[in-house]
Amino acid sequence: MNFRKLLVIPLLGCLSLAAQQKPNILWITIEDSSPQFFGCYGNQDAHTPAIDKLASEGVRFTNAFSTGTVCSPSRSTIITGVRTFKAGTGNHRSNYPVPESIKGFPYYMQQQDYYVSNNSKTDYNVANAKDFIREAWNESSGKAGWWNRKPGQPFFAIFNFNESHQSRTMTMPYVWYTENVWNQLDEDERIAEDGFEMPPIYRESSEMRKHFARVYNSISLTDKRIGELLDRLEADNLRDSTIIFFYADHGEGEPRGKTNGINYGYRVPFVVWFPEMYKHLSPWGTAGVVTDELISFEDLAPTLISMAGGEIPEHLEGRILMGKDRYETTDHLLLSADRSDNGIDMVRTITDGRYIYSRNYLPFIPQGRYIRYMYIGEIVQQMRSDYREGLLDSLQQSYFEPRPDEYLFDIENDLWETKNLVSDPEYKTVLERMRKELDENLLNARDVMFLPEYEIGLISKNTTPYEYRLNKKEYPFEEIYSAASLSGKRGQSFAEKQVKLLNSENRIVRYWAIMGLRSQPAKTLESYRQNIEKAMNDDYALVRIGAAAIAYQQWNNGQAKDILAESCRSENMDIALLTINFLMYIENKEPFIQTITAVHDLPNRSYNVKAACMDFLGSLNLVPNNYEYGE
């Protein structure tokens, strides 16, 4: 008799039993959704029974925030656990490397014998994405799920539902929405165009109601699909051993939400449901508990690794949210928004859950910036038409106009962020506190996204942005941030400082000086014409382009026109994209029509450059602004 085999059998049984003591974990992620459109968050017009039931039996978070406001930067933080402004992953659908030591967090769960599966969106915003995905997941595909694991093996499974994505709610043609959303719902699951309260940030009209009803019905269909998944979990007898997370990847996809650095873009619905056997892991309690604890996507990776029984890698700085190793709560979160598709931007935000403070570093670009994927949406076309016809109130108009350099909103009492409190003396103390917190957090993080994307591309040829930002000699962040912190601030005293910075030996400081001057009022700039026109000869391309954009807009400078036209044709896509974005927000666009048309048709142009060209031409009604011309 083989006694060795007899000993192995009970040993394997013990290992299997030990594995089963670890919770199964199901992530249900949805797209482009804000909490105020769900029943469990108080919206009585919504149809979200499956999600509402999870919330009534689980834990609902009122202060859960995405770390970005568009999908790929948000998902890069989720999968790596590293903030975009540290990893250099803040620009939408970029392709820059992260250090080899930074893995997708499911990799660490695999080391604890978890079967990890992703069904199926990735969009991780890192270089060598295929290898990164292969290492992170046992399976990542449209067929992936818990059903492919070994018997008794604990699982972590993600299911991503795109029924609430911006494509469904606004970008795809209405006839497509009718077939793929409306017709997929039963009568009692549909929300009529007069069946909800219109948010005050949008005009109250039958046309807008037609478009906005898409949000409610897309979320209703999302809820229906989630219910079907939960039924399958139940049928497989796994509900009683599975912790369920439900959340959205960032805020609502409608105008003023997605891509914008305010609460409407950041805050997400977030629910965790615990089965009886794992209720002890919840520090909040269960069965309909509501918590205002501040959490962000940075916290997800360390929490999941901890739940799996693994050690937390050094590069993860988020909090463990639950279990015996739970970290202390925080009193604020740092959030960020950068380029989305072809629309450049930079916003940094601090929130304590009651107030949200956002710093706009490029406020000459409005919230409603030209992003082709949004511009072709029927609701955006309606809003632009209403704007031209003078039908919008001052708040609604502001979407299409230059921004202030700062926002401060009381998001507890002003959910739709209708009143900017920056100039209200009653909130001076709050404003000063949050300004200081933002500065301190950015200086501590050494935010690498204060480099223009052109520089991040160059750096990435030899190292990673994550590592580069830690080199104080190569990246003198304090000096750069001192210049950048002036950008967007308007008035003579700030312009004078920015003009002096045009003489800095540091090219990035000079870049921020010219970007700051671009946001100055025309009257202020008159005093500095000579300085700005001199900067058109700067040896750094980005300074030359910025100075030319100002000189052309202000004084119709002929040399400036030539610099801008030449830069549009650059073989470097970051230079071309920056230039076209400058042209998008000048008044006299006509002299560049031929240039932009030719650039669009050049070979080897990136999607972002071609989309920006289409937006430029679309702003002049030279191409149709609809899905067929979406680039």
XYZ file of C-alpha atoms in Angstrom:
631
model
C 0.000 0.000 0.000
C 1.212 3.510 -0.875
C 0.955 5.389 2.466
C 2.283 8.561 0.793
C -0.833 8.719 -1.404
C -3.101 8.182 1.601
C -1.508 11.145 3.336
C -1.842 13.380 0.284
C -5.621 12.895 -0.047
C -6.627 14.428 3.322
C -3.966 17.125 2.895
C -5.500 18.195 -0.407
C -8.891 18.218 1.244
C -7.633 20.575 3.943
C -6.106 22.893 1.336
C -9.364 22.936 -0.617
C -11.301 23.733 2.562
C -8.856 26.523 3.397
C -9.273 27.991 -0.082
C -13.015 27.930 0.322
C -12.743 30.008 3.495
C -11.593 32.884 1.297
C -14.511 34.866 -0.086
C -15.455 34.781 -3.717
C -15.560 38.333 -5.027
C -17.738 39.618 -7.841
C -17.248 43.087 -9.291
C -20.110 44.549 -11.283
C -18.860 47.656 -13.033
C -20.911 49.971 -15.209
C -20.008 53.028 -17.252
C -20.556 56.765 -17.182
C -23.070 57.010 -14.315
C -23.661 59.355 -11.396
C -25.443 58.308 -8.176
C -28.359 60.707 -8.543
C -29.878 58.592 -11.322
C -30.423 55.469 -9.178
C -33.351 54.595 -6.963
C -31.188 53.664 -3.987
C -29.735 57.181 -4.053
C -33.171 58.744 -3.774
C -34.282 59.080 -7.397
C -37.901 57.936 -7.415
C -38.114 58.206 -11.206
C -35.357 55.653 -11.829
C -35.965 51.978 -12.563
C -33.093 50.151 -10.852
C -34.605 47.290 -8.791
C -31.598 44.921 -8.883
C -29.130 47.598 -7.777
C -31.575 48.967 -5.209
C -31.939 45.499 -3.680
C -28.175 45.139 -3.345
C -28.090 48.494 -1.573
C -31.015 47.647 0.729
C -29.187 44.505 1.868
C -25.634 45.848 1.733
C -23.599 49.010 2.219
C -24.189 52.128 0.104
C -21.450 54.754 -0.185
C -22.348 58.410 -0.632
C -18.750 59.633 -0.985
C -17.188 57.256 -3.503
C -15.093 58.972 -6.158
C -13.415 57.938 -9.346
C -9.876 59.264 -9.499
C -10.516 60.542 -13.045
C -13.447 61.576 -15.217
C -12.982 59.438 -18.334
C -12.631 55.688 -18.658
C -9.013 54.766 -19.447
C -7.326 56.977 -16.808
C -9.901 55.801 -14.295
C -9.283 52.153 -15.179
C -5.511 52.580 -15.076
C -5.818 53.580 -11.415
C -8.191 50.697 -10.726
C -5.971 48.017 -12.273
C -2.583 49.295 -11.041
C -3.681 50.927 -7.795
C -1.412 53.853 -8.755
C -2.742 57.347 -9.350
C -2.555 58.685 -12.889
C -0.575 61.752 -11.857
C 2.137 59.460 -10.483
C 2.162 56.873 -13.268
C 1.724 59.327 -16.144
C -1.509 57.624 -17.215
C -3.815 60.648 -16.941
C -4.265 61.341 -20.650
C -7.087 59.317 -22.195
C -5.953 56.351 -24.284
C -2.270 57.097 -24.008
C 0.402 54.444 -24.247
C 3.185 55.139 -21.771
C 5.109 52.525 -19.774
C 4.838 51.789 -16.068
C 7.662 50.140 -14.092
C 7.946 46.373 -14.405
C 7.314 46.124 -10.652
C 3.793 47.528 -11.052
C 1.447 44.687 -11.930
C -2.262 44.569 -12.442
C -3.544 43.835 -8.925
C -5.270 40.528 -9.866
C -1.742 39.185 -10.427
C -1.218 39.336 -6.650
C -4.532 37.575 -6.075
C -3.410 34.758 -8.352
C -0.481 34.236 -5.985
C -3.092 33.496 -3.296
C -4.740 30.817 -5.486
C -7.586 33.016 -6.703
C -9.002 32.421 -10.154
C -9.220 35.911 -11.619
C -11.337 36.667 -14.674
C -12.361 39.788 -16.561
C -15.453 40.022 -18.765
C -14.236 41.914 -20.572
C -13.278 45.607 -20.850
C -9.669 46.522 -20.199
C -8.792 50.018 -21.542
C -5.912 50.203 -19.076
C -3.933 53.080 -20.620
C -0.508 51.438 -20.279
C 2.150 50.419 -22.771
C 2.452 46.757 -23.777
C -1.171 46.304 -22.784
C -1.472 42.727 -24.117
C 1.381 41.476 -21.944
C 0.100 43.454 -18.971
C -3.387 41.924 -19.343
C -2.030 38.415 -19.859
C -0.046 38.621 -16.626
C -2.893 40.127 -14.609
C -5.701 37.716 -15.503
C -6.262 33.993 -15.785
C -8.763 34.928 -18.461
C -9.859 38.238 -19.976
C -12.480 37.817 -22.676
C -16.172 37.976 -23.427
C -16.437 34.361 -22.223
C -14.570 34.807 -18.939
C -16.248 34.047 -15.626
C -16.144 32.087 -12.395
C -17.302 28.957 -14.235
C -13.792 28.286 -15.594
C -12.042 27.913 -12.237
C -10.946 24.695 -10.563
C -13.446 23.033 -8.175
C -13.386 24.790 -4.809
C -11.062 27.530 -6.020
C -12.000 31.033 -4.815
C -12.648 33.507 -7.601
C -12.468 37.179 -8.353
C -14.588 38.018 -11.387
C -15.313 41.338 -13.077
C -18.291 41.883 -15.338
C -18.419 45.230 -17.101
C -21.765 46.401 -18.467
C -21.655 49.110 -21.124
C -25.391 49.711 -21.481
C -25.074 53.063 -19.684
C -22.039 54.178 -21.680
C -22.029 57.599 -23.302
C -22.427 55.954 -26.698
C -25.870 54.718 -25.590
C -26.958 57.868 -23.797
C -25.896 60.488 -26.351
C -23.393 59.643 -29.084
C -25.019 56.918 -31.163
C -27.918 58.105 -33.383
C -31.358 58.111 -31.806
C -32.538 55.305 -34.110
C -29.688 53.137 -32.799
C -30.697 53.916 -29.221
C -34.304 52.975 -30.005
C -33.289 49.563 -31.306
C -30.544 48.740 -28.812
C -31.901 50.269 -25.595
C -35.581 51.216 -25.759
C -36.663 48.059 -27.598
C -34.718 45.867 -25.159
C -36.880 47.043 -22.246
C -40.304 45.776 -21.212
C -43.071 48.338 -20.887
C -42.752 48.609 -17.109
C -38.972 49.089 -17.369
C -39.160 52.163 -19.624
C -38.989 55.771 -18.449
C -41.005 58.212 -20.546
C -39.677 61.576 -21.690
C -41.936 63.330 -19.170
C -41.245 60.772 -16.455
C -38.344 62.423 -14.623
C -37.169 65.715 -13.179
C -34.835 67.584 -15.526
C -31.522 68.597 -13.902
C -31.253 72.411 -13.702
C -27.927 72.400 -15.551
C -29.856 71.562 -18.743
C -32.607 73.559 -20.437
C -36.167 72.400 -19.730
C -37.578 71.635 -23.193
C -39.222 68.770 -25.052
C -36.122 68.379 -27.226
C -33.796 68.076 -24.234
C -36.178 65.682 -22.500
C -36.112 63.424 -25.548
C -32.341 63.245 -25.368
C -32.007 63.022 -21.596
C -34.548 60.190 -21.281
C -31.812 58.064 -22.852
C -29.876 58.262 -19.581
C -32.724 56.816 -17.524
C -33.515 54.045 -19.994
C -29.883 53.077 -20.497
C -29.495 52.726 -16.722
C -32.730 50.706 -16.593
C -31.302 48.307 -19.189
C -28.047 48.147 -17.225
C -29.993 47.147 -14.126
C -31.799 44.460 -16.112
C -28.490 42.926 -17.242
C -27.142 43.039 -13.689
C -30.229 41.193 -12.480
C -29.568 38.456 -15.040
C -25.970 38.073 -13.842
C -27.050 37.851 -10.206
C -29.591 35.181 -11.179
C -26.759 33.136 -12.684
C -24.683 33.529 -9.517
C -27.682 32.292 -7.515
C -28.288 29.368 -9.872
C -24.660 28.298 -9.446
C -25.187 28.249 -5.643
C -22.503 30.891 -5.118
C -24.480 33.819 -3.739
C -23.925 32.792 -0.114
C -20.123 32.756 -0.520
C -19.599 35.835 -2.714
C -18.991 39.466 -1.775
C -20.461 41.712 -4.481
C -19.173 45.149 -5.431
C -21.175 47.446 -7.693
C -19.852 50.763 -8.993
C -19.455 53.014 -12.052
C -16.119 53.852 -13.661
C -16.701 57.643 -13.327
C -19.514 60.169 -13.380
C -22.371 60.703 -15.827
C -21.536 60.751 -19.526
C -23.812 63.677 -20.327
C -22.446 67.213 -20.875
C -20.819 68.777 -17.791
C -20.170 65.350 -16.272
C -17.707 63.013 -17.970
C -14.336 64.640 -18.841
C -14.937 67.598 -16.464
C -13.174 67.996 -13.145
C -16.168 68.621 -10.900
C -18.302 66.408 -8.672
C -20.617 65.446 -11.565
C -17.610 63.922 -13.319
C -15.982 62.249 -10.307
C -18.630 60.930 -7.910
C -19.932 57.418 -8.563
C -22.579 55.040 -7.224
C -20.863 52.403 -5.082
C -22.432 49.481 -3.186
C -20.908 46.463 -1.431
C -23.040 43.424 -0.543
C -21.850 40.831 1.994
C -23.242 37.297 2.375
C -23.917 36.109 5.900
C -20.627 34.223 6.234
C -18.551 37.344 5.436
C -20.533 40.073 7.182
C -17.803 40.241 9.818
C -15.504 41.791 7.187
C -17.670 44.911 6.914
C -16.646 47.721 9.293
C -19.845 49.580 8.432
C -22.397 46.892 9.247
C -24.772 45.508 6.617
C -28.454 45.365 5.616
C -29.082 48.813 4.202
C -26.273 50.722 5.881
C -25.324 54.082 4.369
C -21.825 55.463 4.951
C -20.308 58.837 4.067
C -16.753 57.481 4.358
C -14.501 58.898 1.661
C -13.225 56.242 -0.747
C -11.577 56.373 -4.167
C -10.435 53.909 -6.801
C -6.916 54.042 -5.374
C -8.282 51.987 -2.472
C -9.559 49.064 -4.524
C -6.291 47.258 -5.309
C -4.961 47.089 -1.723
C -8.408 46.127 -0.428
C -8.744 43.191 -2.832
C -5.184 41.959 -2.279
C -5.764 42.100 1.476
C -9.050 40.190 1.179
C -7.215 37.508 -0.793
C -4.625 37.176 1.981
C -1.708 38.739 0.094
C 0.912 41.285 1.143
C 0.449 44.831 -0.132
C 3.187 45.885 -2.594
C 5.087 49.042 -1.706
C 3.824 51.029 -4.688
C 0.213 50.822 -3.476
C -0.671 53.831 -1.336
C -4.447 53.501 -1.162
C -6.380 52.341 1.896
C -7.467 48.829 2.818
C -11.179 49.409 3.327
C -12.321 46.283 5.137
C -11.225 43.268 7.129
C -8.844 43.014 10.058
C -6.146 45.097 8.364
C -8.416 48.040 7.526
C -6.687 51.435 7.423
C -7.850 54.565 9.185
C -10.282 56.776 7.294
C -9.148 59.880 5.413
C -10.580 63.398 5.555
C -9.943 64.360 1.911
C -9.291 62.973 -1.565
C -7.118 64.299 -4.401
C -8.699 63.840 -7.834
C -7.599 64.722 -11.366
C -8.749 65.233 -14.948
C -6.518 65.551 -18.011
C -6.840 65.108 -21.783
C -9.912 63.251 -23.075
C -9.588 62.066 -26.677
C -8.636 65.132 -28.709
C -9.615 67.657 -26.009
C -6.680 68.771 -23.853
C -7.308 69.923 -20.290
C -5.884 69.896 -16.788
C -7.886 70.064 -13.545
C -6.875 69.082 -10.025
C -9.481 68.662 -7.310
C -9.743 68.256 -3.533
C -12.891 67.074 -1.804
C -13.816 66.383 1.802
C -17.245 65.041 0.828
C -19.036 68.239 1.812
C -17.150 70.643 -0.443
C -15.322 70.125 -3.695
C -12.594 72.521 -4.851
C -11.267 72.341 -8.413
C -8.357 74.219 -9.934
C -8.609 74.817 -13.689
C -5.123 75.314 -15.134
C -6.336 75.882 -18.722
C -9.551 77.867 -18.189
C -9.504 79.489 -21.638
C -10.895 76.095 -22.684
C -14.577 75.801 -21.642
C -16.195 72.804 -19.989
C -17.921 72.159 -23.301
C -14.660 71.825 -25.170
C -14.456 70.376 -28.636
C -14.153 66.620 -28.211
C -15.366 64.945 -31.367
C -16.906 61.963 -29.592
C -19.087 64.337 -27.574
C -19.553 67.059 -30.170
C -21.430 64.696 -32.510
C -23.930 63.793 -29.780
C -27.454 64.986 -30.508
C -27.866 66.464 -27.037
C -24.691 68.542 -27.471
C -25.922 69.722 -30.865
C -29.197 70.738 -29.230
C -27.376 72.603 -26.471
C -25.148 74.431 -28.939
C -28.206 75.391 -30.988
C -29.966 76.667 -27.859
C -26.826 78.619 -26.949
C -26.651 80.315 -30.346
C -30.339 81.223 -30.112
C -29.984 82.702 -26.616
C -32.298 80.171 -24.969
C -30.000 79.163 -22.108
C -29.781 80.745 -18.667
C -26.442 81.998 -17.354
C -25.525 78.668 -15.728
C -26.331 76.673 -18.860
C -24.478 79.190 -21.037
C -21.343 78.863 -18.909
C -20.780 75.368 -20.310
C -19.661 76.957 -23.591
C -17.692 79.858 -22.144
C -14.212 80.201 -20.591
C -14.064 78.854 -17.044
C -12.955 80.582 -13.876
C -9.606 79.399 -12.566
C -11.282 77.952 -9.449
C -14.504 76.211 -8.504
C -15.791 75.714 -4.980
C -19.102 73.918 -4.590
C -21.085 72.820 -1.551
C -21.986 69.403 -2.960
C -24.059 68.474 0.068
C -26.512 71.338 -0.459
C -25.933 72.064 -4.152
C -25.833 68.670 -5.840
C -25.852 70.082 -9.376
C -23.043 72.564 -8.635
C -25.019 75.601 -9.694
C -23.296 78.186 -7.448
C -19.554 78.739 -7.436
C -18.660 79.887 -3.920
C -15.136 81.138 -4.655
C -16.138 84.799 -4.370
C -18.494 84.316 -1.422
C -16.843 85.771 1.724
C -18.791 83.341 3.904
C -16.691 80.489 2.463
C -13.312 82.216 2.533
C -11.969 79.926 5.268
C -13.095 76.797 3.405
C -11.566 78.085 0.171
C -8.210 78.887 1.763
C -8.091 75.520 3.518
C -8.789 73.589 0.342
C -6.348 75.637 -1.724
C -3.650 74.811 0.793
C -4.577 71.120 0.846
C -4.418 70.950 -2.930
C -0.976 72.564 -3.056
C 0.392 70.304 -0.323
C -0.994 67.155 -1.934
C 0.357 67.989 -5.386
C 3.793 68.875 -4.052
C 3.889 65.631 -2.112
C 2.770 63.579 -5.129
C 5.180 65.296 -7.547
C 2.455 65.224 -10.169
C 4.129 64.169 -13.427
C 1.163 65.333 -15.504
C 2.390 68.916 -15.091
C 4.682 67.961 -17.936
C 3.084 68.554 -21.331
C 2.208 65.298 -23.068
C 4.924 65.974 -25.630
C 7.503 65.645 -22.823
C 5.913 62.508 -21.371
C 6.241 60.906 -24.801
C 9.949 61.753 -24.970
C 10.631 60.579 -21.412
C 8.887 57.282 -22.059
C 11.477 56.303 -24.661
C 14.112 55.842 -21.948
C 12.296 55.487 -18.613
C 8.821 55.595 -17.108
C 7.006 58.784 -16.048
C 6.506 57.155 -12.634
C 10.272 56.889 -12.079
C 11.129 60.176 -13.773
C 8.964 62.226 -11.428
C 10.986 60.963 -8.430
C 14.238 62.404 -9.805
C 14.388 65.847 -8.223
C 17.266 66.972 -10.404
C 15.619 66.001 -13.699
C 12.156 67.047 -12.550
C 12.347 70.168 -10.353
C 8.686 69.967 -9.549
C 8.556 72.762 -7.000
C 9.845 75.240 -9.591
C 7.487 73.945 -12.284
C 4.472 73.930 -9.989
C 5.214 77.475 -8.876
C 4.815 78.571 -12.504
C 1.862 76.299 -13.228
C 0.012 77.493 -10.122
C -0.243 80.933 -11.732
C -1.848 79.557 -14.878
C -5.487 80.527 -15.150
C -5.235 83.354 -12.659
C -6.229 86.543 -14.439
C -5.078 90.131 -13.992
C -2.092 92.447 -14.361
C -0.142 91.179 -11.343
C -0.273 87.577 -12.513
C 0.500 88.441 -16.138
C 3.571 90.370 -15.022
C 4.900 87.315 -13.194
C 4.169 85.067 -16.167
C 6.014 87.391 -18.550
C 9.081 87.305 -16.272
C 8.925 83.503 -16.288
C 9.242 83.537 -20.088
C 12.954 84.186 -19.413
C 13.406 81.071 -17.268
C 16.108 78.592 -18.253
C 13.604 75.780 -17.617
C 11.542 75.102 -20.762
C 8.636 73.639 -18.750
C 8.446 76.791 -16.647
C 8.330 78.826 -19.871
C 5.619 76.504 -21.174
C 3.447 77.181 -18.123
C 4.136 80.901 -18.407
C 2.770 81.015 -21.948
C -0.176 78.736 -21.104
C -1.041 81.106 -18.266
C -0.838 84.109 -20.550
C -3.223 82.417 -22.972
C -5.949 82.682 -20.321
C -5.362 86.377 -19.647
C -7.935 88.953 -20.850
C -7.136 90.792 -24.076
C -6.813 94.122 -22.282
C -4.215 92.720 -19.877
C -2.120 91.274 -22.705
C -1.760 94.594 -24.529
C 0.991 95.677 -22.153
C 3.085 92.637 -23.044
C 2.846 92.477 -26.822
C 6.600 92.791 -27.320
C 7.355 89.998 -24.814
C 4.829 87.626 -26.327
C 5.916 88.249 -29.917
C 9.539 87.698 -28.838
C 8.492 84.336 -27.351
C 7.492 83.205 -30.856
C 11.244 82.713 -31.398
C 11.720 80.552 -28.289
C 13.814 77.423 -28.901
C 11.082 75.274 -27.290
C 8.337 74.405 -29.777
C 5.489 74.463 -27.254
C 6.346 77.995 -26.136
C 6.569 79.183 -29.751
C 3.142 77.700 -30.493
C 1.519 79.176 -27.385
C 2.976 82.607 -28.059
C 1.838 82.398 -31.687
C -1.701 81.488 -30.597
C -1.843 84.627 -28.437
C -0.207 86.871 -31.032
C -2.543 85.693 -33.778
C -5.663 86.049 -31.621
C -4.664 89.453 -30.252
C -2.848 91.194 -33.077
C -3.398 89.058 -36.197
C 0.375 88.609 -36.375
C 1.507 87.172 -39.734
C 4.491 85.273 -38.292
C 2.152 83.744 -35.730
C -0.148 82.505 -38.477
C 2.775 80.799 -40.221
C 4.012 79.159 -36.978
C 0.549 77.782 -36.237
C 0.021 76.461 -39.758
C 3.432 74.767 -39.767
C 2.908 73.259 -36.304
C -0.428 71.731 -37.340
C 1.527 69.702 -39.901
C 4.105 68.479 -37.362
C 5.065 64.817 -37.511
C 4.860 64.816 -33.724
C 1.202 64.185 -32.913
C 1.373 65.915 -29.511
C 2.630 69.137 -31.110
C -0.008 68.964 -33.843
C -2.806 68.267 -31.346
C -1.813 71.135 -29.038
C -1.722 73.527 -31.984
C -5.136 72.520 -33.290
C -6.574 72.895 -29.795
C -5.257 76.457 -29.697
C -6.907 77.132 -33.050
C -10.190 75.679 -31.815
C -10.601 78.577 -29.368
C -9.557 81.549 -31.508
C -12.090 83.843 -33.112
C -10.821 84.069 -36.693
C -10.536 80.452 -37.831
C -11.107 80.948 -41.560
C -7.449 81.432 -42.589
C -6.670 77.932 -41.283
C -9.426 76.021 -43.067
C -7.203 74.875 -45.919
C -4.406 73.881 -43.522
C -6.692 71.858 -41.256
C -8.366 70.144 -44.200
C -4.970 69.134 -45.560
C -3.732 67.937 -42.148
C -6.783 65.724 -41.754
C -5.948 64.016 -45.031
C -2.244 63.540 -44.324
C -1.093 59.914 -43.858
C -0.193 58.553 -40.432
C -2.173 61.088 -38.428
C -3.394 59.851 -35.044
C -7.090 59.543 -34.257
C -6.825 62.495 -31.883
C -5.336 64.785 -34.524
C -7.853 63.753 -37.166
C -10.728 64.115 -34.678
C -9.491 67.575 -33.700
C -9.408 68.543 -37.368
C -13.010 67.405 -37.738
C -14.025 69.418 -34.671
C -12.332 72.505 -36.087
C -14.155 72.089 -39.391
C -17.374 71.140 -37.616
C -17.257 74.316 -35.524
C -17.484 76.208 -38.829
C -20.208 73.878 -40.153
C -17.902 72.729 -42.948
C -18.554 69.077 -42.093
C -21.745 67.630 -40.568
C -21.639 67.162 -36.803
C -23.182 63.722 -36.608
C -22.185 60.122 -36.028
C -21.400 59.443 -39.690
C -18.724 62.128 -39.493
C -17.403 61.126 -36.097
C -13.922 60.241 -37.412
